[in-house]
Coordinates of C-alpha atoms and ligand atoms in Angstrom, one line a residue:
M1 CA -3.9 -147.7 188.6
M2 CA -7.3 -147.4 187.4
N3 CA -9.2 -144.5 188.5
V4 CA -12.6 -146.3 189.3
P5 CA -14.7 -146.2 192.4
T6 CA -14.6 -149.0 194.8
D7 CA -17.0 -148.0 197.6
C8 CA -20.6 -149.1 198.1
Y9 CA -23.0 -146.3 196.3
I10 CA -26.2 -145.7 198.3
G11 CA -28.7 -143.0 198.0
G12 CA -26.2 -140.9 195.6
R13 CA -23.1 -141.1 198.0
W14 CA -20.0 -143.4 197.9
Q15 CA -19.4 -145.2 201.2
P16 CA -17.5 -147.9 202.6
A17 CA -19.1 -151.5 203.9
A18 CA -20.7 -150.8 207.1
D19 CA -18.1 -153.0 208.9
G20 CA -15.3 -151.6 206.9
A21 CA -14.5 -155.1 205.2
T22 CA -13.1 -155.2 201.6
F23 CA -12.3 -157.8 199.0
T24 CA -9.7 -158.2 196.5
V25 CA -10.3 -158.0 192.8
L26 CA -7.8 -160.3 190.8
D27 CA -6.4 -159.9 187.3
P28 CA -7.1 -163.4 186.0
A29 CA -3.9 -163.0 183.6
T30 CA -1.6 -162.7 186.6
G31 CA -3.4 -163.9 189.8
A32 CA -2.4 -160.5 191.3
G33 CA -4.8 -158.2 193.2
I34 CA -5.9 -155.0 191.4
A35 CA -8.3 -153.2 193.6
E36 CA -9.8 -153.7 197.1
V37 CA -13.5 -153.1 196.9
A38 CA -15.8 -152.6 199.6
D39 CA -17.5 -155.9 200.9
G40 CA -20.9 -154.6 201.4
T41 CA -23.1 -156.1 204.3
A42 CA -26.7 -157.2 204.5
A43 CA -27.4 -153.8 206.4
D44 CA -25.7 -151.9 203.4
G45 CA -28.1 -153.6 201.2
L46 CA -31.2 -152.7 203.5
Q47 CA -29.8 -149.1 203.5
A48 CA -29.6 -149.2 199.8
L49 CA -33.2 -150.7 199.6
T50 CA -34.4 -147.8 201.9
A51 CA -32.8 -145.4 199.4
A52 CA -34.3 -147.1 196.5
S53 CA -37.9 -147.1 198.2
G54 CA -37.6 -143.4 199.2
A55 CA -36.6 -142.5 195.6
A56 CA -39.3 -144.7 193.9
P57 CA -42.4 -142.5 193.8
R58 CA -40.5 -139.5 192.5
W59 CA -38.6 -141.7 189.8
A60 CA -42.0 -143.5 188.8
G61 CA -43.2 -139.9 188.5
T62 CA -40.7 -138.5 186.4
P63 CA -41.8 -138.0 183.0
A64 CA -40.7 -140.7 180.3
R65 CA -39.0 -138.3 178.3
E66 CA -36.7 -137.1 181.2
R67 CA -36.0 -140.9 181.8
A68 CA -35.2 -141.6 178.3
D69 CA -32.7 -138.5 178.1
L70 CA -31.1 -139.8 181.2
L71 CA -30.3 -142.9 179.6
A72 CA -29.6 -141.7 176.4
A73 CA -26.9 -139.3 178.0
A74 CA -25.4 -142.6 179.7
Y75 CA -25.5 -144.2 176.4
R76 CA -23.6 -141.4 174.9
E77 CA -21.0 -141.2 177.7
V78 CA -20.2 -145.0 178.2
V79 CA -19.4 -144.6 174.3
A80 CA -17.3 -141.9 174.4
R81 CA -15.4 -143.7 177.3
T82 CA -15.2 -146.9 175.6
E83 CA -11.4 -147.3 176.0
E84 CA -11.7 -146.6 179.7
F85 CA -14.4 -149.1 180.0
A86 CA -12.7 -151.7 177.9
A87 CA -9.2 -151.7 180.0
V88 CA -11.4 -152.0 183.1
I89 CA -13.3 -154.9 181.8
T90 CA -10.1 -156.8 180.6
A91 CA -8.3 -155.7 183.7
E92 CA -11.1 -157.5 186.0
M93 CA -12.4 -160.2 183.6
G94 CA -9.3 -161.4 181.4
K95 CA -11.0 -161.1 178.1
P96 CA -8.9 -159.7 174.9
L97 CA -9.1 -155.9 174.6
A98 CA -11.1 -156.3 171.3
E99 CA -13.4 -158.3 172.9
S100 CA -14.0 -155.8 175.7
R101 CA -14.5 -152.9 173.3
G102 CA -17.4 -155.2 171.7
E103 CA -18.8 -155.6 175.2
V104 CA -18.5 -151.8 175.8
H105 CA -20.5 -151.3 172.4
Y106 CA -23.0 -154.2 173.4
A107 CA -23.5 -152.6 176.8
A108 CA -24.2 -149.2 175.6
Q109 CA -26.8 -150.6 173.1
F110 CA -28.8 -151.6 176.0
L111 CA -28.9 -148.0 177.6
R112 CA -29.8 -146.8 173.9
W113 CA -32.5 -149.5 173.1
F114 CA -34.4 -148.9 176.6
A115 CA -33.9 -145.1 176.3
E116 CA -36.0 -145.5 172.8
Q117 CA -38.4 -147.9 174.6
T118 CA -39.0 -145.4 177.7
V119 CA -41.2 -143.2 175.7
R120 CA -43.2 -146.1 174.1
I121 CA -44.5 -147.4 177.5
S122 CA -48.4 -147.3 176.8
G123 CA -51.7 -148.9 178.2
E124 CA -54.7 -150.0 176.0
V125 CA -58.5 -149.2 176.1
R126 CA -60.8 -151.8 175.2
T127 CA -64.8 -152.2 175.8
T128 CA -66.3 -155.3 177.5
P129 CA -68.0 -157.8 175.4
E130 CA -71.1 -157.1 177.1
A131 CA -70.7 -153.3 176.1
D132 CA -71.5 -152.2 179.9
A133 CA -67.7 -150.9 180.6
R134 CA -64.4 -150.1 179.3
I135 CA -61.2 -151.9 180.3
L136 CA -58.3 -149.3 180.6
T137 CA -54.9 -150.6 181.3
L138 CA -51.9 -149.0 182.7
Q139 CA -48.2 -150.1 182.8
Q140 CA -46.9 -149.2 186.1
P141 CA -43.1 -149.8 187.4
V142 CA -42.9 -153.2 189.5
G143 CA -41.1 -151.2 192.1
P144 CA -37.8 -151.5 193.9
S145 CA -35.6 -154.1 192.2
L146 CA -32.6 -156.1 192.9
L147 CA -30.5 -156.8 190.0
I148 CA -27.8 -159.4 190.4
A149 CA -25.2 -159.5 187.7
P150 CA -22.7 -162.1 186.6
W151 CA -18.8 -161.6 186.1
N152 CA -18.7 -162.8 182.3
F153 CA -20.1 -159.7 180.8
P154 CA -19.2 -157.3 183.7
L155 CA -20.7 -154.4 181.9
A156 CA -23.2 -155.5 179.5
M157 CA -25.1 -157.6 182.1
I158 CA -25.6 -154.6 184.3
T159 CA -26.9 -152.5 181.4
R160 CA -29.3 -155.1 180.2
K161 CA -30.9 -154.8 183.9
I162 CA -30.6 -151.3 184.7
G163 CA -31.5 -150.2 181.2
P164 CA -35.0 -151.4 181.5
A165 CA -35.4 -151.2 185.2
L166 CA -34.8 -147.2 184.9
A167 CA -36.9 -147.2 181.9
A168 CA -39.8 -148.7 183.4
G169 CA -39.8 -146.1 186.5
C170 CA -38.0 -148.8 188.9
T171 CA -35.3 -147.9 191.5
V172 CA -32.7 -150.5 192.0
V173 CA -30.3 -152.0 194.2
V174 CA -27.4 -153.4 191.9
K175 CA -25.1 -156.5 193.1
P176 CA -22.3 -156.7 190.5
A177 CA -20.1 -160.1 190.7
E178 CA -17.4 -160.1 193.4
E179 CA -15.0 -161.2 190.7
A180 CA -15.5 -158.2 188.5
P181 CA -17.4 -155.4 190.0
L182 CA -15.2 -152.3 188.8
A183 CA -17.0 -151.8 185.2
A184 CA -20.4 -151.6 187.1
L185 CA -19.0 -149.1 189.7
L186 CA -17.4 -147.0 186.7
L187 CA -21.0 -147.1 185.0
T188 CA -22.5 -146.1 188.7
R189 CA -20.4 -143.2 188.3
V190 CA -21.4 -142.3 184.8
L191 CA -25.1 -142.3 185.9
H192 CA -24.4 -140.3 188.9
D193 CA -22.4 -137.9 186.4
V194 CA -25.4 -137.6 183.8
G195 CA -27.8 -136.7 186.6
V196 CA -29.7 -140.0 187.9
A197 CA -31.1 -138.7 191.1
P198 CA -30.0 -140.1 194.3
G199 CA -31.5 -143.3 195.5
V200 CA -32.6 -144.2 192.0
V201 CA -29.5 -146.3 191.2
N202 CA -27.5 -147.9 194.4
V203 CA -24.8 -150.4 193.9
V204 CA -23.7 -152.8 196.6
P205 CA -20.5 -155.0 195.7
T206 CA -20.2 -157.7 198.0
G207 CA -18.1 -160.9 198.5
R208 CA -21.1 -162.2 200.9
P209 CA -23.6 -162.5 198.3
A210 CA -26.2 -164.8 199.9
D211 CA -26.4 -162.4 203.1
L212 CA -27.3 -159.4 200.7
S213 CA -29.9 -161.3 198.7
S214 CA -31.4 -163.0 201.7
A215 CA -31.9 -159.7 203.5
L216 CA -33.4 -157.8 200.9
L217 CA -35.7 -160.7 199.6
A218 CA -37.0 -161.1 203.4
D219 CA -38.0 -157.3 203.0
T220 CA -41.4 -156.5 201.5
R221 CA -40.2 -153.2 200.2
L222 CA -38.3 -155.3 197.5
R223 CA -40.6 -156.1 194.8
K224 CA -38.5 -157.6 191.7
V225 CA -35.4 -159.7 191.5
S226 CA -33.6 -160.1 188.3
F227 CA -30.7 -162.5 188.2
T228 CA -28.2 -163.8 185.6
G229 CA -25.9 -166.6 186.6
S230 CA -26.2 -170.4 187.3
T231 CA -29.4 -172.4 187.6
P232 CA -28.6 -173.9 191.3
V233 CA -28.3 -170.3 192.6
G234 CA -31.3 -169.2 190.5
R235 CA -33.2 -171.9 192.2
I236 CA -32.1 -170.7 195.8
L237 CA -33.4 -167.0 194.7
L238 CA -36.6 -168.3 193.4
A239 CA -37.3 -169.9 196.4
G240 CA -36.5 -166.8 198.4
A241 CA -38.5 -164.6 196.3
A242 CA -41.6 -167.1 196.8
A243 CA -41.8 -165.9 200.6
N244 CA -42.8 -162.4 199.8
V245 CA -44.2 -163.2 196.1
V246 CA -41.8 -161.2 194.3
R247 CA -41.4 -160.9 190.6
T248 CA -38.5 -162.7 189.1
S249 CA -36.4 -162.8 186.0
M250 CA -33.9 -165.4 186.0
E251 CA -31.4 -165.9 183.3
L252 CA -29.6 -169.1 184.2
G253 CA -27.3 -171.8 182.8
G254 CA -27.4 -173.5 179.4
N255 CA -26.1 -176.4 177.4
S256 CA -26.7 -175.6 173.6
A257 CA -26.5 -177.9 170.8
F258 CA -24.6 -176.4 168.0
V259 CA -26.2 -178.5 165.1
V260 CA -24.5 -179.0 161.7
F261 CA -26.1 -180.8 158.7
D262 CA -24.4 -182.1 156.0
D263 CA -26.2 -179.4 153.7
A264 CA -24.9 -176.5 155.5
D265 CA -22.2 -174.2 154.2
L266 CA -19.1 -175.5 155.7
D267 CA -17.5 -172.0 155.8
S268 CA -19.8 -170.3 157.6
A269 CA -20.5 -173.3 159.9
V270 CA -16.8 -173.3 161.1
D271 CA -17.2 -169.4 161.6
G272 CA -20.1 -169.8 163.8
V273 CA -18.8 -172.3 165.8
M274 CA -15.4 -170.2 166.4
L275 CA -17.8 -167.5 167.5
A276 CA -20.4 -169.4 169.3
K277 CA -17.7 -171.3 171.4
F278 CA -14.7 -168.9 171.9
R279 CA -16.4 -165.6 172.3
N280 CA -15.8 -164.5 175.8
G281 CA -13.6 -167.7 176.0
G282 CA -16.4 -169.8 176.1
Q283 CA -17.3 -168.1 179.4
S284 CA -21.0 -167.3 178.4
C285 CA -24.4 -169.0 179.2
V286 CA -25.1 -169.0 175.2
A287 CA -21.5 -170.4 174.2
A288 CA -21.9 -173.6 172.0
N289 CA -21.8 -176.6 174.6
R290 CA -22.1 -179.7 172.4
I291 CA -21.2 -179.7 168.8
L292 CA -23.5 -182.2 166.8
V293 CA -22.1 -182.8 163.1
Q294 CA -24.0 -185.0 160.7
D295 CA -21.6 -187.9 159.6
G296 CA -20.9 -187.0 156.1
I297 CA -19.2 -183.7 157.0
A298 CA -17.9 -184.6 160.4
E299 CA -14.2 -185.1 159.3
A300 CA -14.0 -182.1 156.8
F301 CA -15.6 -179.7 159.8
T302 CA -13.2 -181.0 162.4
D303 CA -10.2 -180.6 160.0
R304 CA -11.0 -177.0 159.7
V305 CA -12.0 -176.3 163.3
L306 CA -8.7 -178.0 164.3
Q307 CA -6.9 -175.7 161.8
R308 CA -8.4 -172.5 163.3
V309 CA -8.1 -173.6 166.9
R310 CA -4.5 -174.5 166.5
A311 CA -3.8 -170.9 165.0
M312 CA -5.4 -168.9 168.2
R313 CA -3.0 -167.1 170.3
T314 CA -3.6 -167.5 174.2
G315 CA -2.5 -164.7 176.2
P316 CA -3.0 -161.7 178.6
G317 CA -6.0 -159.6 177.3
T318 CA -3.9 -156.5 177.0
E319 CA -1.4 -157.9 174.5
P320 CA -2.2 -157.3 170.8
G321 CA -3.3 -160.3 168.8
V322 CA -4.5 -162.2 171.5
D323 CA -7.4 -164.4 171.0
L324 CA -8.1 -166.1 174.1
G325 CA -7.5 -164.6 177.7
P326 CA -7.3 -166.3 180.6
M327 CA -10.4 -168.0 182.3
I328 CA -11.8 -165.9 185.3
N329 CA -10.1 -167.9 188.2
A330 CA -8.4 -171.0 189.4
R331 CA -11.4 -172.8 190.4
Q332 CA -13.3 -172.3 187.2
R333 CA -10.2 -173.5 185.4
Q334 CA -9.7 -176.6 187.4
R335 CA -13.5 -177.5 187.0
V336 CA -13.2 -177.0 183.2
H337 CA -10.0 -179.2 183.3
R338 CA -12.0 -182.0 185.1
L339 CA -14.5 -181.9 182.8
V340 CA -12.0 -182.5 180.0
T341 CA -10.1 -185.3 181.7
D342 CA -13.3 -187.1 182.6
A343 CA -14.4 -186.8 179.0
I344 CA -11.2 -188.3 177.9
D345 CA -11.3 -191.1 180.4
D346 CA -15.1 -191.8 179.0
G347 CA -13.5 -192.3 175.7
A348 CA -13.3 -188.7 174.1
R349 CA -10.3 -188.1 171.7
A350 CA -8.2 -184.8 172.7
R351 CA -7.3 -183.3 169.3
C352 CA -5.6 -180.3 170.6
G353 CA -5.2 -178.5 173.8
A354 CA -6.4 -180.3 177.2
E355 CA -3.3 -179.5 179.0
L356 CA -3.2 -177.4 182.1
P357 CA -0.7 -175.0 181.5
Q358 CA 2.2 -173.7 184.0
G359 CA 3.0 -170.2 184.9
P360 CA 0.9 -167.2 186.6
G361 CA -2.8 -166.6 185.5
F362 CA -5.6 -168.6 184.9
F363 CA -5.1 -169.6 181.3
Y364 CA -6.6 -172.8 179.6
P365 CA -5.7 -173.7 176.1
P366 CA -8.3 -173.8 173.7
T367 CA -9.2 -177.6 173.4
V368 CA -11.0 -179.8 170.7
L369 CA -12.3 -183.0 171.8
T370 CA -14.1 -185.7 169.2
D371 CA -16.0 -188.7 169.7
V372 CA -17.5 -187.3 173.1
P373 CA -19.9 -189.8 174.5
A374 CA -23.4 -188.6 175.0
G375 CA -23.7 -189.6 178.5
S376 CA -20.0 -187.9 179.2
R377 CA -20.4 -185.1 182.2
I378 CA -19.0 -182.6 179.4
A379 CA -22.1 -183.3 177.4
R380 CA -24.4 -182.8 180.2
E381 CA -23.2 -179.5 182.1
E382 CA -22.5 -176.3 181.0
I383 CA -18.7 -176.2 180.2
F384 CA -18.3 -172.4 180.5
G385 CA -14.6 -172.5 179.0
P386 CA -12.6 -172.8 175.9
V387 CA -13.4 -176.4 174.9
L388 CA -15.0 -177.8 171.8
A389 CA -16.9 -181.1 172.3
I390 CA -17.7 -182.7 169.2
S391 CA -19.9 -185.7 168.4
T392 CA -21.7 -187.0 165.4
F393 CA -25.1 -187.9 164.3
D394 CA -26.9 -189.8 161.4
T395 CA -30.4 -188.5 161.0
E396 CA -32.2 -185.4 162.0
E397 CA -34.4 -187.2 164.3
Q398 CA -31.1 -188.2 166.1
A399 CA -30.0 -184.5 166.1
V400 CA -33.4 -183.1 167.5
A401 CA -33.5 -185.7 170.2
A402 CA -29.9 -185.3 171.3
S403 CA -30.3 -181.5 171.3
N404 CA -33.2 -181.6 173.6
D405 CA -31.9 -184.3 175.9
T406 CA -30.8 -181.6 178.6
E407 CA -32.7 -179.9 181.5
Y408 CA -31.4 -176.5 179.7
G409 CA -33.2 -174.8 177.1
L410 CA -31.4 -171.4 176.5
V411 CA -30.4 -171.4 172.7
D412 CA -29.5 -173.9 170.0
Y413 CA -27.5 -173.3 166.8
L414 CA -28.6 -174.7 163.5
F415 CA -26.6 -174.8 160.5
T416 CA -28.5 -176.0 157.2
N417 CA -29.2 -174.6 153.9
D418 CA -32.6 -176.5 153.6
L419 CA -35.5 -174.0 154.4
R420 CA -38.1 -176.8 155.4
R421 CA -35.6 -178.4 157.5
T422 CA -34.7 -175.1 159.0
F423 CA -38.5 -174.4 160.4
R424 CA -39.0 -178.0 161.1
V425 CA -36.1 -178.4 163.5
A426 CA -36.2 -174.7 164.9
E427 CA -39.7 -175.2 165.7
T428 CA -38.9 -178.7 167.7
L429 CA -35.9 -177.3 169.7
Q430 CA -36.6 -176.8 173.2
A431 CA -34.9 -173.4 173.7
G432 CA -35.7 -169.9 174.0
M433 CA -33.4 -168.8 171.3
I434 CA -32.2 -170.5 168.1
G435 CA -29.3 -169.4 165.9
I436 CA -29.7 -170.1 162.2
N437 CA -26.8 -170.1 160.1
R438 CA -24.9 -167.8 162.6
G439 CA -23.1 -168.2 165.8
L440 CA -24.3 -165.3 167.7
V441 CA -27.9 -164.2 168.8
S442 CA -27.2 -161.6 171.5
N443 CA -28.5 -158.3 170.4
A444 CA -30.0 -155.3 172.5
A445 CA -33.1 -155.4 170.5
A446 CA -34.1 -159.2 170.6
P447 CA -35.6 -161.0 173.4
F448 CA -32.8 -163.0 175.2
G449 CA -33.8 -165.7 177.6
G450 CA -34.3 -169.5 178.0
V451 CA -37.2 -172.1 178.4
K452 CA -36.7 -175.2 181.0
Q453 CA -34.1 -174.8 183.8
S454 CA -32.5 -171.8 181.6
G455 CA -34.7 -169.4 183.2
L456 CA -37.9 -167.2 183.2
G457 CA -38.4 -164.1 181.2
R458 CA -36.5 -162.2 179.0
E459 CA -33.9 -159.4 178.5
G460 CA -33.8 -157.0 175.7
G461 CA -36.2 -156.5 172.9
F462 CA -39.7 -155.0 173.7
E463 CA -39.9 -157.8 176.2
G464 CA -37.1 -156.6 178.3
I465 CA -38.9 -153.6 179.8
R466 CA -42.2 -155.6 180.5
E467 CA -40.2 -157.5 183.1
Y468 CA -40.2 -154.2 185.1
L469 CA -44.0 -153.1 184.5
E470 CA -47.2 -154.4 186.0
V471 CA -50.5 -153.9 184.4
K472 CA -53.0 -152.0 186.3
Y473 CA -56.6 -152.6 184.9
L474 CA -59.2 -150.0 185.4
A475 CA -62.8 -150.8 185.0
L476 CA -64.7 -147.7 183.9
D477 CA -68.4 -147.9 183.9
K478 CA -69.6 -146.9 180.7
G479 CA -72.9 -145.0 182.5
Ligands
SIN1 C1 -24.6 -164.3 179.4 O1 -23.4 -165.3 178.9 O2 -24.8 -164.5 180.4 C2 -25.1 -163.4 178.3 C3 -24.3 -163.8 177.0 C4 -25.0 -162.7 176.2 O3 -25.6 -161.8 176.1 O4 -24.5 -162.7 175.0

């Protein structure tokens, strides 16, 4: 059994849920329970907020160098314990161990990057145009923040929030995903062990997330909510945040277009789509959702993709050589299968996969659909599973119009060797991020985030820390 804490962590102490309740974390490869975790209540959440509010002035006043050193120590500890974290991620979320190691690396980079940014928080001095006063700006922490993370990257989505919050001087209440809270709890132990003071980080796992978030959003001590998850849940949190005018950062759903022009390098386009689609089993908001291929290369592209997909090995993430682990749970798998069967009913052709497997665990085969009609649900909704939905286009205008024909705007991918076209199309696509001749945009040093209904704000990069800082302006008379 894994040596991972399973209680709430409040004010520097581990404690069970106020009502003693627990929920079960499942191994998606078998469907069997692997841990009983404290099912935090609204009262636990409020106790955590009390701890975060109490610790806020001291943490905000802790010298930036000290905050940076703590984040750097956490970075080193996470890297040193890569195997332990990777095993936990695979156990609770299912991705192959090699990918889990990749996630640990990715997660650690947020701690490292924000450790480096901590000492660079600074203000400005300007002079008014009338020359009668000086304008001084300070960057101050927003205050106690609620961080709500998803299950698909159970460690990286936590460090992407905790890193900048702590760097900025904010204290936090973290709600990890109920499907996969263990990596977050292990990280919490690391933060405790490296010396993060009681109350600075509080963690309340819960299977009753709406109770927790509404109690916290109703409390005026909470000054910020950062959420990664679906657009419908994001809308509810935004409405809740409106009551007390709480700052928000929202990383919501995506419906990315992956556009391949016929002047693209076919090998890199195929590599790109395999990465953009099958990283994390397609369970990512930046996964390629709609593959749009120009007519002239559609057949060659599809043949090569099919060859690669048919060679993929599906199985438990702990087995060597596995390319695709299980999906997170039965509900998600059923939802994806329904999207596939609806698309087939709409006229799409299933070229491989598309069959619900028998046996334990929540596996779904890597699936390729071609001739996907634009109006099909699979082209309009986020798939969040290992399904490649390919359709074709004739002109650049058609490709751009199809890409932008969605309420989402997180990321699009563009494959072309024409420099003028690269800029023309990239500037016209309605998305917060564009992958150009590559299938991966994620990096701790880059501003990750979307436009339209994909969210508000950015995580990572120089921008990420600003989400946790308020500008205070001092008007200084020139006298
Ligand atoms: C997500 O799917 O929510 C984030 C993916 C990433 O950071 O690459």
